[in-house]
XYZ file of C-alpha atoms in Angstrom:
638
model
C 105.537 88.408 -12.422
C 101.915 89.265 -11.826
C 100.797 89.753 -8.204
C 98.790 87.025 -6.425
C 95.298 88.031 -5.408
C 93.493 86.848 -2.163
C 89.791 86.933 -1.412
C 88.245 87.460 2.093
C 85.575 84.861 3.094
C 83.179 85.932 5.862
C 82.036 82.381 6.423
C 85.469 81.182 7.430
C 85.960 83.964 9.988
C 82.766 83.101 11.774
C 83.751 79.444 11.879
C 87.093 80.357 13.478
C 85.499 82.579 16.068
C 83.048 79.885 16.973
C 85.899 77.474 17.383
C 87.752 79.953 19.585
C 84.739 80.410 21.830
C 84.376 76.698 22.255
C 88.055 76.426 23.204
C 87.824 79.220 25.778
C 84.743 77.705 27.311
C 86.508 74.367 27.603
C 89.471 76.042 29.228
C 87.249 77.795 31.789
C 85.683 74.502 32.661
C 89.094 72.936 33.011
C 90.304 75.785 35.301
C 87.265 75.424 37.524
C 87.851 71.730 37.850
C 91.563 72.364 38.596
C 90.689 74.879 41.319
C 88.261 72.481 42.886
C 90.925 69.781 42.814
C 93.507 72.052 44.489
C 91.056 72.974 47.220
C 90.548 69.300 47.877
C 94.353 68.808 48.073
C 94.663 71.744 50.494
C 92.006 70.367 52.745
C 93.673 66.962 52.669
C 97.142 68.503 53.456
C 95.752 70.345 56.464
C 94.194 67.176 57.705
C 97.503 65.379 57.133
C 99.389 68.072 59.190
C 97.043 67.612 62.091
C 97.589 63.897 61.907
C 101.437 64.129 61.643
C 102.055 66.774 64.457
C 101.574 64.355 67.399
C 103.724 61.807 65.617
C 106.529 64.425 65.202
C 106.418 65.392 68.874
C 106.579 61.790 69.899
C 109.587 61.349 67.653
C 111.410 64.290 69.369
C 110.736 62.858 72.802
C 111.974 59.542 71.637
C 115.163 61.134 70.317
C 115.784 62.905 73.630
C 115.119 59.759 75.553
C 117.618 57.971 73.361
C 120.244 60.650 73.928
C 119.636 60.626 77.701
C 119.846 56.894 77.838
C 123.080 56.979 75.839
C 124.549 59.716 78.115
C 123.415 57.890 81.229
C 124.979 54.716 80.032
C 128.238 56.588 79.350
C 128.149 58.230 82.813
C 127.320 54.898 84.374
C 130.364 53.418 82.669
C 132.498 56.263 84.119
C 130.969 55.878 87.563
C 131.579 52.159 87.452
C 135.222 52.992 86.712
C 135.322 55.294 89.799
C 134.293 52.309 91.926
C 137.577 50.694 90.897
C 139.840 53.789 91.385
C 140.629 52.933 95.020
C 141.758 49.452 94.030
C 143.718 50.713 91.020
C 145.571 53.483 92.928
C 146.028 51.776 96.289
C 149.525 50.389 95.638
C 150.804 53.681 94.202
C 149.430 55.770 97.054
C 150.641 53.469 99.808
C 154.132 53.210 98.288
C 154.593 56.980 98.573
C 155.895 59.503 96.022
C 159.125 59.190 94.097
C 160.992 62.459 94.689
C 162.604 62.320 91.283
C 159.304 61.653 89.487
C 156.466 63.258 91.378
C 153.852 63.656 88.626
C 152.596 60.017 88.594
C 151.859 60.236 92.299
C 150.062 63.535 91.823
C 148.051 62.015 88.974
C 146.932 59.283 91.354
C 145.836 61.952 93.838
C 143.917 63.647 91.015
C 142.110 60.445 90.086
C 141.179 59.812 93.697
C 139.887 63.365 94.001
C 137.809 63.043 90.814
C 136.387 59.705 91.986
C 135.550 61.207 95.384
C 133.745 64.134 93.765
C 131.793 61.826 91.444
C 130.755 59.293 94.062
C 129.774 62.087 96.435
C 126.944 62.935 94.032
C 125.509 59.395 94.255
C 123.159 58.764 97.138
C 123.800 55.047 96.950
C 124.792 52.659 99.691
C 126.994 50.871 97.182
C 129.089 54.071 96.759
C 129.681 54.572 100.494
C 132.272 51.821 100.829
C 134.195 53.094 97.809
C 134.112 56.648 99.121
C 135.511 55.498 102.454
C 138.318 53.642 100.718
C 139.073 56.688 98.551
C 138.995 58.971 101.576
C 141.492 56.752 103.388
C 143.809 56.681 100.377
C 143.568 60.475 100.076
C 144.513 60.776 103.729
C 147.515 58.512 103.232
C 148.521 60.199 100.007
C 148.278 63.674 101.438
C 150.181 62.539 104.507
C 152.996 61.289 102.274
C 152.975 64.570 100.337
C 153.002 66.478 103.608
C 156.071 64.568 104.770
C 157.777 65.329 101.489
C 156.703 68.968 101.771
C 158.215 69.128 105.268
C 161.383 67.399 104.125
C 162.006 69.838 101.282
C 161.057 72.805 103.463
C 163.516 71.793 106.185
C 166.388 71.495 103.729
C 166.530 75.290 103.391
C 165.253 76.357 106.817
C 168.308 76.124 109.033
C 168.561 79.835 109.853
C 170.587 82.619 108.206
C 172.225 85.916 109.179
C 169.947 88.621 107.711
C 172.525 91.304 108.593
C 174.710 89.950 105.788
C 172.194 91.180 103.205
C 171.273 94.748 102.287
C 167.594 94.169 101.606
C 164.928 91.479 101.585
C 165.355 90.635 97.911
C 168.956 89.551 98.536
C 168.105 87.117 101.322
C 168.399 83.556 99.952
C 165.387 81.311 100.386
C 164.952 78.302 98.066
C 166.124 77.318 94.581
C 163.558 78.106 91.909
C 162.923 74.430 91.121
C 162.348 73.659 94.799
C 159.901 76.561 95.095
C 157.946 75.198 92.135
C 157.823 71.723 93.646
C 156.786 73.065 97.041
C 154.089 75.159 95.387
C 152.825 72.103 93.521
C 152.726 70.066 96.715
C 150.962 72.865 98.590
C 148.353 73.058 95.837
C 147.647 69.329 96.049
C 147.665 69.344 99.822
C 145.064 72.084 99.757
C 143.115 70.370 96.957
C 140.956 68.169 99.176
C 140.292 70.734 101.858
C 136.592 69.788 102.060
C 137.527 66.186 102.783
C 140.199 66.481 105.455
C 140.610 70.259 106.205
C 144.196 70.055 105.024
C 144.558 73.809 104.665
C 144.862 74.008 108.454
C 147.442 71.239 108.541
C 149.356 72.802 105.666
C 149.545 76.167 107.436
C 150.738 74.514 110.650
C 153.303 72.422 108.800
C 154.765 75.419 106.994
C 154.643 77.695 110.047
C 156.175 75.109 112.368
C 159.276 74.788 110.197
C 159.690 78.385 109.072
C 158.974 79.826 112.540
C 161.964 77.910 113.892
C 164.000 79.189 110.947
C 163.070 82.814 111.759
C 163.709 82.371 115.474
C 167.139 80.891 114.817
C 167.963 83.708 112.403
C 166.906 86.403 114.879
C 168.220 84.881 118.120
C 171.525 86.766 117.868
C 169.765 90.135 117.932
C 167.733 89.317 121.011
C 170.922 88.197 122.757
C 172.714 91.383 121.676
C 169.928 93.501 123.178
C 170.074 91.610 126.464
C 173.856 91.928 126.544
C 173.711 95.675 125.901
C 171.273 96.173 128.755
C 173.397 94.067 131.130
C 176.643 95.816 130.289
C 175.184 99.315 130.612
C 173.044 98.839 133.701
C 174.456 100.110 137.007
C 173.416 99.252 140.547
C 170.670 101.357 142.041
C 169.365 102.551 138.699
C 165.661 103.289 138.753
C 165.520 106.405 136.605
C 162.402 108.331 135.767
C 159.371 106.691 134.288
C 156.904 107.740 131.705
C 154.516 109.305 134.163
C 156.676 111.326 136.553
C 159.123 113.220 134.407
C 161.776 113.530 137.185
C 165.119 111.760 137.132
C 166.308 109.573 139.947
C 169.512 110.707 141.691
C 171.520 107.687 140.508
C 170.774 108.469 136.882
C 171.714 112.129 137.389
C 174.926 111.176 139.213
C 175.959 108.995 136.296
C 175.470 111.815 133.801
C 176.916 114.576 136.011
C 180.000 112.889 137.409
C 181.085 110.129 135.011
C 182.806 111.157 131.825
C 181.447 108.852 129.158
C 184.321 107.842 126.913
C 182.303 105.492 124.707
C 179.572 107.685 123.342
C 176.814 106.030 121.418
C 177.300 105.770 117.662
C 174.309 105.935 115.284
C 173.176 102.581 113.972
C 174.844 100.554 116.736
C 171.740 99.964 118.824
C 171.184 96.205 119.027
C 167.429 96.758 118.989
C 167.707 99.092 115.990
C 169.617 96.343 114.182
C 166.981 93.877 115.406
C 164.277 96.102 113.880
C 165.973 96.431 110.495
C 166.732 92.749 110.170
C 163.376 91.451 111.351
C 161.708 93.661 108.735
C 164.014 92.305 106.015
C 163.462 88.739 107.122
C 159.677 89.125 107.344
C 159.536 90.692 103.870
C 161.524 87.802 102.426
C 159.239 85.338 104.226
C 156.139 87.057 102.861
C 157.473 86.744 99.306
C 158.281 83.070 99.871
C 154.850 82.312 101.330
C 153.169 83.915 98.328
C 155.238 81.765 95.964
C 154.575 78.494 97.767
C 151.201 78.614 99.478
C 147.779 78.815 97.803
C 146.471 82.373 97.718
C 143.470 81.605 99.925
C 145.691 80.687 102.882
C 148.921 82.628 102.196
C 148.133 85.637 104.434
C 147.079 83.497 107.370
C 150.104 81.242 106.885
C 152.425 84.262 106.955
C 150.944 85.576 110.174
C 151.078 82.193 111.926
C 154.705 81.888 110.786
C 155.882 85.278 112.080
C 153.631 85.462 115.146
C 156.079 84.020 117.676
C 159.205 85.791 116.315
C 157.232 89.039 116.329
C 156.086 88.474 119.894
C 159.689 87.883 120.940
C 160.749 91.068 119.122
C 158.114 93.181 120.871
C 159.025 91.691 124.262
C 162.674 92.538 123.643
C 161.610 96.032 122.620
C 159.726 96.476 125.885
C 162.792 95.423 127.886
C 165.030 97.708 125.861
C 162.739 100.669 126.413
C 162.475 99.906 130.127
C 166.266 100.188 130.224
C 166.295 103.396 128.170
C 163.573 104.997 130.276
C 165.602 104.492 133.452
C 169.049 105.399 132.117
C 171.159 108.582 132.092
C 170.407 111.247 129.537
C 173.025 110.055 127.058
C 170.868 106.958 126.450
C 168.522 109.348 124.653
C 170.855 108.758 121.705
C 170.011 105.061 121.950
C 166.325 105.957 122.101
C 166.642 108.206 119.040
C 168.381 105.449 117.123
C 165.623 102.976 117.939
C 162.930 105.574 117.264
C 164.337 106.413 113.838
C 164.598 102.798 112.752
C 161.110 102.043 114.045
C 159.711 104.910 111.980
C 161.545 103.660 108.889
C 160.306 100.086 109.227
C 156.854 100.742 110.691
C 155.162 100.743 107.286
C 156.795 97.432 106.356
C 155.869 95.706 109.603
C 152.382 97.206 109.611
C 151.712 96.049 106.043
C 152.661 92.517 107.073
C 150.177 92.690 109.941
C 147.374 94.574 108.229
C 144.772 92.060 109.430
C 146.260 91.752 112.924
C 145.757 95.108 114.546
C 146.889 93.930 117.985
C 150.421 93.154 116.825
C 150.534 96.239 114.627
C 149.458 98.346 117.587
C 152.337 96.869 119.590
C 154.788 98.537 117.217
C 152.851 101.801 117.191
C 152.806 101.721 120.993
C 156.592 101.461 121.124
C 156.901 104.482 118.820
C 154.444 106.491 120.901
C 156.219 105.652 124.161
C 159.586 106.591 122.697
C 158.178 109.929 121.512
C 156.936 110.713 125.015
C 160.236 109.650 126.582
C 162.329 111.719 124.170
C 160.216 114.793 124.811
C 160.668 114.443 128.570
C 164.373 113.777 128.180
C 164.934 117.054 126.351
C 163.150 118.833 129.176
C 165.042 116.808 131.811
C 168.417 117.840 130.377
C 167.729 121.555 130.454
C 166.163 121.334 133.923
C 169.203 119.444 135.180
C 171.491 122.184 133.882
C 169.375 124.859 135.564
C 169.555 122.996 138.889
C 172.916 121.317 138.480
C 174.608 120.600 141.768
C 173.351 118.440 144.572
C 175.136 116.474 147.241
C 176.248 113.704 144.903
C 177.002 115.888 141.904
C 179.275 118.609 143.281
C 182.196 119.531 141.006
C 185.666 118.507 142.091
C 187.819 121.113 143.824
C 190.360 121.046 141.003
C 189.040 123.769 138.716
C 188.913 121.305 135.829
C 186.273 120.945 133.152
C 183.060 119.716 134.773
C 181.886 116.279 133.646
C 178.381 117.692 133.487
C 179.532 120.407 131.093
C 181.663 118.123 128.929
C 179.033 115.380 128.861
C 176.333 117.871 127.899
C 178.375 119.328 125.027
C 179.342 115.864 123.829
C 175.719 114.825 124.021
C 174.660 117.848 121.949
C 177.232 117.072 119.272
C 175.775 113.566 118.931
C 172.215 114.863 119.132
C 172.858 117.089 116.117
C 173.669 113.924 114.190
C 169.949 113.126 114.520
C 169.006 116.641 113.443
C 166.479 115.650 110.771
C 164.687 113.300 113.140
C 164.771 115.738 116.062
C 163.631 118.690 113.938
C 160.412 116.893 113.031
C 159.862 115.976 116.655
C 160.420 119.544 117.889
C 157.990 120.865 115.308
C 155.352 118.526 116.728
C 156.190 119.423 120.337
C 156.124 123.176 119.692
C 158.428 126.080 120.453
C 159.453 126.462 124.082
C 157.825 123.227 125.279
C 160.910 122.660 127.460
C 160.230 125.879 129.432
C 156.695 125.105 130.527
C 157.769 123.759 133.919
C 158.775 127.221 135.147
C 162.254 126.099 136.253
C 164.954 128.593 137.055
C 166.719 129.710 133.912
C 169.882 131.488 132.912
C 169.801 135.281 132.482
C 170.158 135.002 128.717
C 167.246 132.693 127.936
C 165.901 133.374 124.450
C 162.199 134.080 124.207
C 161.177 132.237 121.051
C 162.331 130.653 117.829
C 162.924 132.872 114.822
C 160.136 130.937 113.096
C 157.806 129.046 115.493
C 156.417 127.107 112.500
C 159.800 125.755 111.458
C 161.188 122.684 113.230
C 164.815 123.693 112.651
C 164.233 127.140 114.184
C 162.625 125.526 117.245
C 165.547 123.127 117.570
C 168.006 126.039 117.361
C 166.032 127.832 120.081
C 166.355 124.738 122.262
C 170.107 124.482 121.640
C 170.609 128.155 122.510
C 168.716 127.631 125.755
C 170.829 124.560 126.529
C 174.050 126.508 125.908
C 172.823 129.313 128.159
C 171.907 126.697 130.752
C 175.403 125.201 130.446
C 176.876 128.647 131.052
C 174.601 129.012 134.067
C 175.806 125.604 135.313
C 179.413 126.785 135.018
C 178.624 129.894 137.057
C 176.966 127.788 139.724
C 179.919 125.409 139.725
C 182.290 128.310 140.283
C 180.352 129.243 143.396
C 181.029 125.760 144.773
C 184.802 126.339 144.698
C 186.226 126.980 148.148
C 188.920 129.466 147.099
C 188.441 132.640 145.064
C 191.322 131.808 142.709
C 189.971 128.312 142.149
C 186.556 129.771 141.432
C 187.909 131.889 138.594
C 190.080 129.043 137.313
C 186.973 126.845 137.169
C 185.007 129.544 135.333
C 187.800 130.233 132.839
C 188.512 126.559 132.259
C 184.867 125.574 131.647
C 183.822 128.671 129.732
C 186.895 128.263 127.514
C 185.930 124.643 126.944
C 182.441 125.791 125.964
C 183.755 128.562 123.705
C 186.213 126.228 121.989
C 183.419 123.708 121.370
C 181.299 126.391 119.734
C 184.162 127.757 117.648
C 185.223 124.295 116.499
C 181.685 123.501 115.324
C 181.197 126.589 113.196
C 181.456 125.136 109.731
C 179.796 127.958 107.784
C 181.844 128.807 104.732
C 183.603 125.437 104.642
C 182.460 123.872 101.374
C 183.639 120.426 102.430
C 181.086 120.154 105.241
C 177.475 119.585 104.368
C 175.941 119.610 107.828
C 175.703 122.375 110.394
C 177.560 122.093 113.650
C 176.591 123.136 117.162
C 178.258 126.533 116.765
C 176.401 127.189 113.516
C 173.069 126.240 115.030
C 173.311 128.374 118.174
C 174.843 131.344 116.342
C 177.758 133.691 117.010
C 175.867 135.700 119.635
C 176.019 132.711 122.013
C 179.789 132.494 121.509
C 180.190 136.224 122.164
C 178.323 135.898 125.460
C 180.584 133.065 126.551
C 183.704 134.995 125.563
C 182.536 138.007 127.575
C 182.117 135.731 130.599
C 185.666 134.499 130.106
C 186.933 138.087 130.119
C 185.097 138.835 133.369
C 186.537 135.735 134.986
C 190.048 136.664 133.822
C 189.700 140.003 135.554
C 188.697 138.241 138.740
C 191.567 135.797 138.379
C 194.007 138.660 137.879
C 192.638 140.339 140.988
C 193.457 137.285 143.117
C 197.082 137.530 142.042
C 197.219 141.221 142.703
C 195.926 140.479 146.193
C 199.343 138.950 146.914
C 200.732 142.491 146.863
C 198.007 144.022 148.961
C 200.553 144.591 151.744
C 202.852 146.730 149.608
C 200.992 150.010 150.172
C 200.638 149.379 153.915
C 202.398 152.110 155.900
C 202.565 150.116 159.120
C 204.784 147.366 157.664
C 208.454 147.530 156.836
C 209.642 146.621 153.327
C 211.070 143.390 154.713
C 207.707 142.456 156.269
C 205.952 143.259 152.998
C 208.333 141.021 151.073
C 207.889 138.221 153.595
C 204.094 138.397 153.336
C 204.290 138.415 149.523
C 206.677 135.444 149.375
C 204.468 133.416 151.681
C 201.374 134.217 149.591
C 203.277 133.492 146.382
C 204.346 130.059 147.597
C 200.801 129.222 148.618
C 199.369 130.420 145.300
C 201.833 128.400 143.240
C 201.334 125.340 145.447
C 197.562 125.510 145.023
C 197.870 125.823 141.239
C 199.717 122.510 141.091
C 196.500 120.780 142.183
C 194.391 122.288 139.395
C 193.286 120.225 136.376
C 193.996 122.397 133.362
C 194.746 120.372 130.261
C 193.932 122.981 127.641
C 197.226 124.531 126.562
C 195.496 127.753 125.560
C 193.929 128.092 129.004
C 197.273 127.323 130.617
C 198.966 130.026 128.580
C 196.137 132.440 129.405
C 196.418 131.876 133.161
C 200.213 132.138 133.120
C 200.035 135.328 131.099
C 197.408 136.896 133.379
C 199.346 135.906 136.509
C 202.570 137.257 135.095
C 201.045 140.580 134.109
C 199.355 140.866 137.499
C 202.482 140.217 139.594
C 205.836 140.658 137.872
C 205.608 144.332 136.850
C 204.315 145.471 140.247
C 206.810 143.286 142.103
C 209.677 144.646 140.055
C 208.469 148.185 140.663
C 208.279 147.543 144.428
C 211.848 146.356 144.500
C 212.975 149.407 142.595
C 211.066 151.678 144.933
C 212.639 149.957 147.948
C 216.395 149.691 147.363
C 216.902 148.692 151.011
C 219.912 146.387 151.344
C 219.646 145.656 155.034
C 220.253 142.040 156.140
C 216.605 141.727 157.138
C 215.404 142.942 153.703
C 217.836 140.653 151.892
C 216.654 137.646 153.939
C 212.993 138.527 153.162
C 213.548 138.918 149.406
C 213.124 135.258 148.545
C 212.500 135.751 144.824
C 213.778 138.047 142.147
C 211.354 139.120 139.393
C 212.934 136.500 137.164
C 212.356 133.871 139.853
C 208.718 134.908 140.084
C 208.383 134.557 136.303
C 209.892 131.057 136.411
C 207.604 129.957 139.250
C 204.525 131.219 137.432
C 205.597 129.550 134.210
C 205.920 126.213 135.979
C 203.029 126.481 138.427
C 200.753 124.246 136.326
C 203.342 121.536 135.731
C 202.936 118.190 137.407
């Protein structure tokens, strides 16, 4: 197929271009007009914004006013309801709470409280009457709740025996449900504090009931303390006070001459038991107060509750210490018992009284006074032993164990039972504090503790000095005996008693005994010194028997006269021995053996050396050697 041919026409192109120019020009004109129109719209919109802005703000204010009016109307409706609360709740409040269904009554209290708070904000005369009515109903309602609170509190506040329980957590208080109800009541009673100051009434209500409960629970201990003082007080007792440091003669007489058969046992002090049980009871009361009372008044309520029982306890403590301070030395054991228990419970009692320094200081004062008394008592004992015998404290002329010696050794054995407590005290007092008075001492006084910075070493030093002072007392007692033989019997009897006490309390090496005894603490050197004194006294005792034969070597006397003098002396010696108090079988055997060895061999030898059979000699020979042996063997029999 042949190709189609086109021809280019210049006239047509020009016509098209002209048309295009006309179109573009029209479009430019249209754009200009559009721009002008938009500018007019913009100007009009800005003018419209300025016109609308005040209208918009007015609309917002109107909206807020509407909301405020709506809220005010709602609040006014609520307030108008509060005006009727007193009328609505009056019957319920005046009827009192139902113990089995307490919540409705508490709800009524809540509504009255809310109405009171709301009307309080209105400064309107019309609200005053309603507030007065609400206030009166609150007073009645809270009074009814208070009576119920008291009733439930009294049901479990009749007193208990705290000694029946090991610790505070075991002491029964209230059932859990009752505690919850009491706590709820306490909360509501404290709810309107600003209206009627019911926190003060609530504290007084609780304290009045629980104080009587505590006093009833603790009365037995106060009575026990008074009974102990009465039964252990003797006529004429004045003792030594805290300032002087010297013991009255009556107190010394009681310790020196009366053998105490009922020595004090640890933990039996009535006041120590009082201390332990009051701490347990107060701890249990603190826990109960915290469960029941609102936190803001619980501490004050606890203090008001325990104030009077605590005052009674401190007064009893003062009387007990007055007795201890004026009693014989063995009451130091009582003081130590009280002191130890006070130290153990001080932190508990102090924590309960953290905001009441006066009462807390009362306990600290008792501890301080006991410390001072105990220190002086340790000194008083050793000074008494260094100056033992006065007119009223002379040993009996029987040669028996001195009450002063036996009481001192018994006292030491009990004192060691408080070793841990005493060791700490001696460390505080310092080594040798008991020697600062410059009193006469025994010849074997030790100079210092093995370790002056160790309380146990200081205590051992003190015990050694006491044992040496006891030995010195025995020597002084021997000098009071009127006969030489009796003097040596007294020395042997008492030194043997001392030695046996030391030997019997040496427990070293015995795995079954955990604590050290008196013998362990003073050491074997003290025992050796005592044993050497016994040997010296035995030699003196033997010499008194040999004195019966002092006439045998005399050249101026006939054998018959010598025998007569011996027999007379022998009868007197045996007769005097029957009056001696020697209960230790070992000492008895020792004396019989020494007497036998001193007399029988020499007497037998004299008879052999003098075979005179004259009537005068035969009449003078009252005893054969065998007779002498029998008399000596039975000289200590009753």
